[in-house]
Short mmCIF file of N, CA and C in Angstrom, two decimals:
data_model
loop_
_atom_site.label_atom_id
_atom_site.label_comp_id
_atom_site.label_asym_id
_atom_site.label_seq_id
_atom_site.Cartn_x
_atom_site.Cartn_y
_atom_site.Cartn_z
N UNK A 1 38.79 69.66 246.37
CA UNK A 1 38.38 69.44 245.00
C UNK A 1 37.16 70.30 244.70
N UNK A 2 37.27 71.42 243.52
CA UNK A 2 36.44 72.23 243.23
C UNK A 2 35.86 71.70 242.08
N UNK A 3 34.11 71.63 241.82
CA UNK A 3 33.72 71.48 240.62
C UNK A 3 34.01 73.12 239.62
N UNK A 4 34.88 72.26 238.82
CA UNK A 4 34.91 73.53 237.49
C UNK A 4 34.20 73.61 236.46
N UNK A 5 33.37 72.68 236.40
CA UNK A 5 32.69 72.79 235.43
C UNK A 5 31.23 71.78 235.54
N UNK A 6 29.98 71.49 234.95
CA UNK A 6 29.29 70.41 235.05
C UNK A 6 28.78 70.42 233.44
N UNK A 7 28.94 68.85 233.34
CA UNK A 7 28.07 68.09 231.71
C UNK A 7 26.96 68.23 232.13
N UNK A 8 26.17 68.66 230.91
CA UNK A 8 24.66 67.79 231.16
C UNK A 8 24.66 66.71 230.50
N UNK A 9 23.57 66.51 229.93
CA UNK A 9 23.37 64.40 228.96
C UNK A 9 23.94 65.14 227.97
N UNK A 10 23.86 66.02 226.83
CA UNK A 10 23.92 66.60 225.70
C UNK A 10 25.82 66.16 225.47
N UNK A 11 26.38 67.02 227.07
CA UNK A 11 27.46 67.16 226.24
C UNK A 11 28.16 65.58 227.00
N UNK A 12 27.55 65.10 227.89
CA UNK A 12 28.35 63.81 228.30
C UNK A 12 27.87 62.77 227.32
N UNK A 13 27.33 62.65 226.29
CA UNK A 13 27.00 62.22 224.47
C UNK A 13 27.76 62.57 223.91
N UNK A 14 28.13 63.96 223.97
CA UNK A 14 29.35 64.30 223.37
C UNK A 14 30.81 64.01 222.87
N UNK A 15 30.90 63.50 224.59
CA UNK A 15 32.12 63.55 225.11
C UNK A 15 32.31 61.79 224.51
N UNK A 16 31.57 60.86 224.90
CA UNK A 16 31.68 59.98 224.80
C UNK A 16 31.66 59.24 223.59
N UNK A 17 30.77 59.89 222.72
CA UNK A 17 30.60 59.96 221.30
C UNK A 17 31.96 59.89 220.38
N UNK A 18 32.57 60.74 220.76
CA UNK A 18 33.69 61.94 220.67
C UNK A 18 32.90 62.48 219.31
N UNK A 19 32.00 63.31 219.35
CA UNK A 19 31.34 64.33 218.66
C UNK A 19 31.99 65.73 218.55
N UNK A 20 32.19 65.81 219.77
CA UNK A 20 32.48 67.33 219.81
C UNK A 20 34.16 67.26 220.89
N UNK A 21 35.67 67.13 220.05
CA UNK A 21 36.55 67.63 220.53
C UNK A 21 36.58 68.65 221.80
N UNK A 22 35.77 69.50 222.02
CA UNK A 22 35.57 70.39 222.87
C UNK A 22 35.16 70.30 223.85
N UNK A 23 34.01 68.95 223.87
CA UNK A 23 34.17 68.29 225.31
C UNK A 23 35.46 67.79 226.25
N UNK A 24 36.14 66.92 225.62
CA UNK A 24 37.58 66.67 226.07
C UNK A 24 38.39 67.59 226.51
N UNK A 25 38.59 68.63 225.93
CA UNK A 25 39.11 69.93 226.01
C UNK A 25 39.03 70.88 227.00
N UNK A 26 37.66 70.63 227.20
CA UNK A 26 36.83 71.55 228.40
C UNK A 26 37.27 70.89 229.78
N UNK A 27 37.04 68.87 229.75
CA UNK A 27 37.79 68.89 230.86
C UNK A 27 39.21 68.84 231.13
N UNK A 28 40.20 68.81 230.58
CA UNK A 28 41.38 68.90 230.35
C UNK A 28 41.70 70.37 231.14
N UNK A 29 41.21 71.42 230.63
CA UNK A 29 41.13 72.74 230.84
C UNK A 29 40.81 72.73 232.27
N UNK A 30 39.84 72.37 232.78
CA UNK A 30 38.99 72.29 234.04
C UNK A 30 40.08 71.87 234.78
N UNK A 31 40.94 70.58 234.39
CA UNK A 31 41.72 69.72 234.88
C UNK A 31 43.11 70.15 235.63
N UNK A 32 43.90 71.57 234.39
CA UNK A 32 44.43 71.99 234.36
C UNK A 32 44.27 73.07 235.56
N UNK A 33 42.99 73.51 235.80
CA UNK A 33 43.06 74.72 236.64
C UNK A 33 43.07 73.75 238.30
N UNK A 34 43.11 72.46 238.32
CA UNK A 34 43.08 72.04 239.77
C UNK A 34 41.67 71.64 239.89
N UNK A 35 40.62 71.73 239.05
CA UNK A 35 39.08 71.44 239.66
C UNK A 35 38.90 69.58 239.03
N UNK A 36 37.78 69.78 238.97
CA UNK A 36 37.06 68.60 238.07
C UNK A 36 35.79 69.02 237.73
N UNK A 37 35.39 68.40 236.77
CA UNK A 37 34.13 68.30 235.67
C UNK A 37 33.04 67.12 236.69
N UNK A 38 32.20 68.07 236.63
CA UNK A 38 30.84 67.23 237.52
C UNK A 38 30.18 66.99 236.10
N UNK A 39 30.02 65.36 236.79
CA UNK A 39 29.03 64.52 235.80
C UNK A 39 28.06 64.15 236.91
N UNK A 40 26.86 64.93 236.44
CA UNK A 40 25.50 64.10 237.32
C UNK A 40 25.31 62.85 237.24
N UNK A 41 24.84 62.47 237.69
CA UNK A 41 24.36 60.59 238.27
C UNK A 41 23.12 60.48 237.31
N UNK A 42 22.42 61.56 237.67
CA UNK A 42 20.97 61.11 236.33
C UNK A 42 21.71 61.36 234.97
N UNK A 43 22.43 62.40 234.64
CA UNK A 43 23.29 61.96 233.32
C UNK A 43 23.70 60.99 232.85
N UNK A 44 24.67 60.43 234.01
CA UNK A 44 24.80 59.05 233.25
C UNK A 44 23.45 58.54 233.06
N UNK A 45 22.59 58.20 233.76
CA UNK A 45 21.42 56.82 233.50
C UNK A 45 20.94 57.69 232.12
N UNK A 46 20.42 59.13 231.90
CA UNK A 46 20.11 59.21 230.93
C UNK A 46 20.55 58.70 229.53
N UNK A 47 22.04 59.12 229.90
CA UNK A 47 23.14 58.38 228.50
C UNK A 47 23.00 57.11 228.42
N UNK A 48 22.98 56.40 229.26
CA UNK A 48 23.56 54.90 228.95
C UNK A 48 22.90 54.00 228.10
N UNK A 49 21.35 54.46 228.18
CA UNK A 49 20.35 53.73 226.96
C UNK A 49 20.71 53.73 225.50
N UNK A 50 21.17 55.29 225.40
CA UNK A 50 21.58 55.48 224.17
C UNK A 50 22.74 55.34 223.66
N UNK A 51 23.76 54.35 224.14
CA UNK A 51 25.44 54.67 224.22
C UNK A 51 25.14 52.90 223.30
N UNK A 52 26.35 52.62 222.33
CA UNK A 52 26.74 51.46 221.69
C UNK A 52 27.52 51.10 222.11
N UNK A 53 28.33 49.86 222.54
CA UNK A 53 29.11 49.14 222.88
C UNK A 53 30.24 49.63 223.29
N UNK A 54 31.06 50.59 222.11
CA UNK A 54 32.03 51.45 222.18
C UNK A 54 32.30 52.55 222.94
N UNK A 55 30.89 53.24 222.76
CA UNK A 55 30.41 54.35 223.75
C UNK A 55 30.36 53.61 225.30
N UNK A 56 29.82 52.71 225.67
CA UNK A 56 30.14 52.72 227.06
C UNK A 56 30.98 52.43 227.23
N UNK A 57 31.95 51.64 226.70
CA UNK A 57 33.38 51.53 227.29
C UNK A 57 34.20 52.98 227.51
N UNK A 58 33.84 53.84 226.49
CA UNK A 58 34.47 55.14 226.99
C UNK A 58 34.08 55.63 227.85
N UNK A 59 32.71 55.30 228.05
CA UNK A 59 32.14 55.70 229.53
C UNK A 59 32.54 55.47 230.50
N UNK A 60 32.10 53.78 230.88
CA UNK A 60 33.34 53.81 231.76
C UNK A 60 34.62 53.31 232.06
N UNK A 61 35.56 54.06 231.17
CA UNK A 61 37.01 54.24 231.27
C UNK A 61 37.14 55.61 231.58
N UNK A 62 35.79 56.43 231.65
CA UNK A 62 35.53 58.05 232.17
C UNK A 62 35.78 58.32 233.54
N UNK A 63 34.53 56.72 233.58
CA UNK A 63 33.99 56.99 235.10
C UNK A 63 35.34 55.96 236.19
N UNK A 64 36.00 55.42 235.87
CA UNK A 64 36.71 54.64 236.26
C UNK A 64 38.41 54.51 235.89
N UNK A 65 39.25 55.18 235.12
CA UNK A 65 40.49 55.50 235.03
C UNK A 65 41.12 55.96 235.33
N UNK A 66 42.04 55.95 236.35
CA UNK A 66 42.66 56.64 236.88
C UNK A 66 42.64 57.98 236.56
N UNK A 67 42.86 58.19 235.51
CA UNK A 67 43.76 59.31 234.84
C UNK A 67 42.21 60.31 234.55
N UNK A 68 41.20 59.97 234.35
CA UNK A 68 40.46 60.54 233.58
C UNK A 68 39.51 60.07 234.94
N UNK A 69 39.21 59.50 235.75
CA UNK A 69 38.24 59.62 237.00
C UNK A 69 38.68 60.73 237.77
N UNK A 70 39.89 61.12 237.93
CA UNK A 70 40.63 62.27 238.70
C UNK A 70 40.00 63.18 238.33
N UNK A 71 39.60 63.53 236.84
CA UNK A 71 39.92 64.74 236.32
C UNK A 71 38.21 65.28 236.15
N UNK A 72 37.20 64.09 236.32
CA UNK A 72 35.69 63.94 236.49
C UNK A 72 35.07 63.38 238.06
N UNK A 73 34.28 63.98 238.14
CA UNK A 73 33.50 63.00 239.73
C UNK A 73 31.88 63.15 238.79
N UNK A 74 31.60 61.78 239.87
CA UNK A 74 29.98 61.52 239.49
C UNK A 74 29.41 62.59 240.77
N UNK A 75 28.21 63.33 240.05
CA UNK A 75 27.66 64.30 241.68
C UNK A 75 26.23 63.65 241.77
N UNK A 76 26.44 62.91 242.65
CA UNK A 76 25.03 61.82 243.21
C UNK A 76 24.05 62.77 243.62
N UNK A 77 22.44 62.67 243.49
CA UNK A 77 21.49 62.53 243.55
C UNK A 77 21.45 63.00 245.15
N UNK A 78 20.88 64.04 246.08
CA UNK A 78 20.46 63.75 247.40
C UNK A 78 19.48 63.91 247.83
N UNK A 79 19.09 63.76 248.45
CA UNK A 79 17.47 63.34 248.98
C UNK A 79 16.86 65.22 248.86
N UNK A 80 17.23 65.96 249.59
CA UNK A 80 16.99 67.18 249.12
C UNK A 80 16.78 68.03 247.83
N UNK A 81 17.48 67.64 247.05
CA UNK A 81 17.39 68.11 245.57
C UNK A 81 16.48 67.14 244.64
N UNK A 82 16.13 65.95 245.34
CA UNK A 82 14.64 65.81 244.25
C UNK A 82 13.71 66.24 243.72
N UNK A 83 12.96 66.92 244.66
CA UNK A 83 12.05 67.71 244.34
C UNK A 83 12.47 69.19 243.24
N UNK A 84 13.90 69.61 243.57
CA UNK A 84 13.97 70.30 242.28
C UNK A 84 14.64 70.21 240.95
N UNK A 85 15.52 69.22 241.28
CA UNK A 85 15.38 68.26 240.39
C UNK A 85 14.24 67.98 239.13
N UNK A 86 12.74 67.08 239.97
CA UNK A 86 11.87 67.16 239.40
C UNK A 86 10.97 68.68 239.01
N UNK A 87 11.03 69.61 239.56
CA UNK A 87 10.42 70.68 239.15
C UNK A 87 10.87 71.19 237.80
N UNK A 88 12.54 71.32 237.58
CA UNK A 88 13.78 71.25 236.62
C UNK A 88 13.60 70.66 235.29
N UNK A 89 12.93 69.48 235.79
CA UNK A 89 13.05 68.56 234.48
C UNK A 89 12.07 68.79 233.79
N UNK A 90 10.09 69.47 234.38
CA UNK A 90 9.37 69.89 233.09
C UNK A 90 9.68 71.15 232.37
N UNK A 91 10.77 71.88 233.05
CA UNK A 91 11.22 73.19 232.38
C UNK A 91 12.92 72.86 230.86
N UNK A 92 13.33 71.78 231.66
CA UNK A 92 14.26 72.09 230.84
C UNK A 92 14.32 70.48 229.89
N UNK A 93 13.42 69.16 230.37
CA UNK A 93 13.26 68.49 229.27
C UNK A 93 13.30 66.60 229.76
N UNK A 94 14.63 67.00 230.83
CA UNK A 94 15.27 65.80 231.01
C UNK A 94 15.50 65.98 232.47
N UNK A 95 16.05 64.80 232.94
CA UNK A 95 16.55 64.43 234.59
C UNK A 95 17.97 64.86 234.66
N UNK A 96 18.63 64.63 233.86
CA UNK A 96 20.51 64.27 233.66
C UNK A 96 20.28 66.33 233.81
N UNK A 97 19.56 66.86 232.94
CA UNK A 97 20.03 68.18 232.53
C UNK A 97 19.59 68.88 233.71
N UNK A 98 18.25 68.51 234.14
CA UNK A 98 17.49 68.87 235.46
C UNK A 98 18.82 69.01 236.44
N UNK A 99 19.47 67.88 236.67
CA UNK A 99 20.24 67.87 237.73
C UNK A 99 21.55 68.40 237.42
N UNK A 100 21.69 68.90 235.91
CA UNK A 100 23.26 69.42 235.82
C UNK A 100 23.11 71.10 235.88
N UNK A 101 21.79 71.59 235.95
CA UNK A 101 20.93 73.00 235.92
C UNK A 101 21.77 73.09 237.40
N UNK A 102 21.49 72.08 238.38
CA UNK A 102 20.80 72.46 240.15
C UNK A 102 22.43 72.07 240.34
N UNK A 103 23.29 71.56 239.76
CA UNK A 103 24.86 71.30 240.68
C UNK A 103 25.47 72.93 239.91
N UNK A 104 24.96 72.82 238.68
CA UNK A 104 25.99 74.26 238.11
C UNK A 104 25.56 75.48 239.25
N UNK A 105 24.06 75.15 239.46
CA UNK A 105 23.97 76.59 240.28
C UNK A 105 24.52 76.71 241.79
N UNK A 106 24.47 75.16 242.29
CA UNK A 106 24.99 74.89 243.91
C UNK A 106 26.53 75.04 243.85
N UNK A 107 27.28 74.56 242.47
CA UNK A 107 28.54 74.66 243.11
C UNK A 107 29.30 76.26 242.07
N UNK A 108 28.37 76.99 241.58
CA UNK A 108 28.55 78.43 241.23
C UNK A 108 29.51 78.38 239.89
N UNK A 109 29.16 77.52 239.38
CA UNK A 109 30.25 77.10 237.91
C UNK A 109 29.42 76.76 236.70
N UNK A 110 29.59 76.87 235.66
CA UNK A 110 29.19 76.64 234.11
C UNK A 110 28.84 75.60 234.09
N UNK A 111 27.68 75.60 233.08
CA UNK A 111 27.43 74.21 232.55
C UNK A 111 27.37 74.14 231.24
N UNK A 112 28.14 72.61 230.91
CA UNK A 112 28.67 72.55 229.27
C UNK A 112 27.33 71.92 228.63
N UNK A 113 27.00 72.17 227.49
CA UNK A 113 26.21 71.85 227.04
C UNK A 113 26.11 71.89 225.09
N UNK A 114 25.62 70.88 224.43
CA UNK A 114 24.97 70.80 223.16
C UNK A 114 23.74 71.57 223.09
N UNK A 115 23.17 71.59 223.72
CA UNK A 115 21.89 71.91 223.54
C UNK A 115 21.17 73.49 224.68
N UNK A 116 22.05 74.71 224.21
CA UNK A 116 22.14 75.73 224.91
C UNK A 116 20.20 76.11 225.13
N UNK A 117 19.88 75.33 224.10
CA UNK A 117 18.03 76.53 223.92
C UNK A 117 17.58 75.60 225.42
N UNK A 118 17.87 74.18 225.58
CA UNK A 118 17.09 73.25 226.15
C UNK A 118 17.14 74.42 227.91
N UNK A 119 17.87 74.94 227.96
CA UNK A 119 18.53 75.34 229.36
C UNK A 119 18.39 77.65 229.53
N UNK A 120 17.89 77.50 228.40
CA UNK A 120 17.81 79.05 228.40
C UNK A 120 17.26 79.76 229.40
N UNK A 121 15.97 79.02 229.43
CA UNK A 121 14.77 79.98 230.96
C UNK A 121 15.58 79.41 232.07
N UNK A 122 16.77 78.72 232.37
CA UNK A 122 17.32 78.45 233.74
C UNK A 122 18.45 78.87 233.96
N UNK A 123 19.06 79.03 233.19
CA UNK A 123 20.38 79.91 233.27
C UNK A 123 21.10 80.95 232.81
N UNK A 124 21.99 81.73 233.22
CA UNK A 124 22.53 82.99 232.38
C UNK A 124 23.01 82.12 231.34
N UNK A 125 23.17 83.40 230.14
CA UNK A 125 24.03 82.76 229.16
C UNK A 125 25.60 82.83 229.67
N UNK A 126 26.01 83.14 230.00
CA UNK A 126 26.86 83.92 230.47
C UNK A 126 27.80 82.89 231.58
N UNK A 127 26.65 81.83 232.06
CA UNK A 127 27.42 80.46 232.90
C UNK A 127 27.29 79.26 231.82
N UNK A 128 26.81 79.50 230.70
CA UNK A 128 26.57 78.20 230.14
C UNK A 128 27.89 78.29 229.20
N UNK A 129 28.44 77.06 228.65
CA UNK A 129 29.54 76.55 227.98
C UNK A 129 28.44 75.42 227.03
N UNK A 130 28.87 76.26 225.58
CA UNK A 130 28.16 75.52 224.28
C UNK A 130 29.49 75.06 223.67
N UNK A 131 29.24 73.43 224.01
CA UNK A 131 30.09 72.75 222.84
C UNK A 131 30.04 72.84 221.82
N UNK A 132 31.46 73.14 220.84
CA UNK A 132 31.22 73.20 219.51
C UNK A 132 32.10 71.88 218.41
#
């Protein structure tokens, strides 16, 4: 199982929201090529404060459905990547994004995102995926 892609908070709001069609799409796509869509672990906690009733149930029917857990994995937190992690997060804003910066770059794949400026000084444009 290859990560094909990673959310940060922006677009896993997105997704869950259903704001932006293009989240869904993206993992579907991802899905299609044989990989899965990495959802960081601090992503979720970031989201979940801000999610309504509705929104977490899509959450987790994300994180937990057969059909749609296949096609996503949660990428946990390891004791090694804290520290950049935290270095991450006064550059780019947040923890969820901090840690979706450090899996896009460890597992050499794009990261989807709403919020392309939040992530500019850390990544090519060129790996980032702006939901529209």
């Amino acid at each position: 199982m290859k990560v094909g892609a990673v959310f940060d908070t922006s677009a896993l709001l997105a997704h869950v929201r259903v704001e932006r069609v293009s989240a869904g799409e993206l993992i579907a796509v991802v899905a299609e090529n044989g990989d899965v869509t990495g959802v960081p672990a601090l992503a979720v906690l970031d989201a979940l404060p801000d999610l309504d009733k509705d929104e977490r149930q899509l959450l987790v029917r994300m994180l937990t459905d057969t059909a749609e857990a296949e096609a996503t994995v949660i990428l946990p937190l390891s004791g090694p990547d804290l520290l950049d992690v935290d270095r991450l997060t006064s550059i780019v804003g947040g923890r969820g994004t901090a840690q979706a910066v450090l899996e896009a770059h460890k597992n050499g794949t794009s990261l989807a995102t709403c919020r392309p400026e939040d992530i500019v000084d850390v990544m090519h444009p060129d790996d980032v995926v702006q939901l529209s």
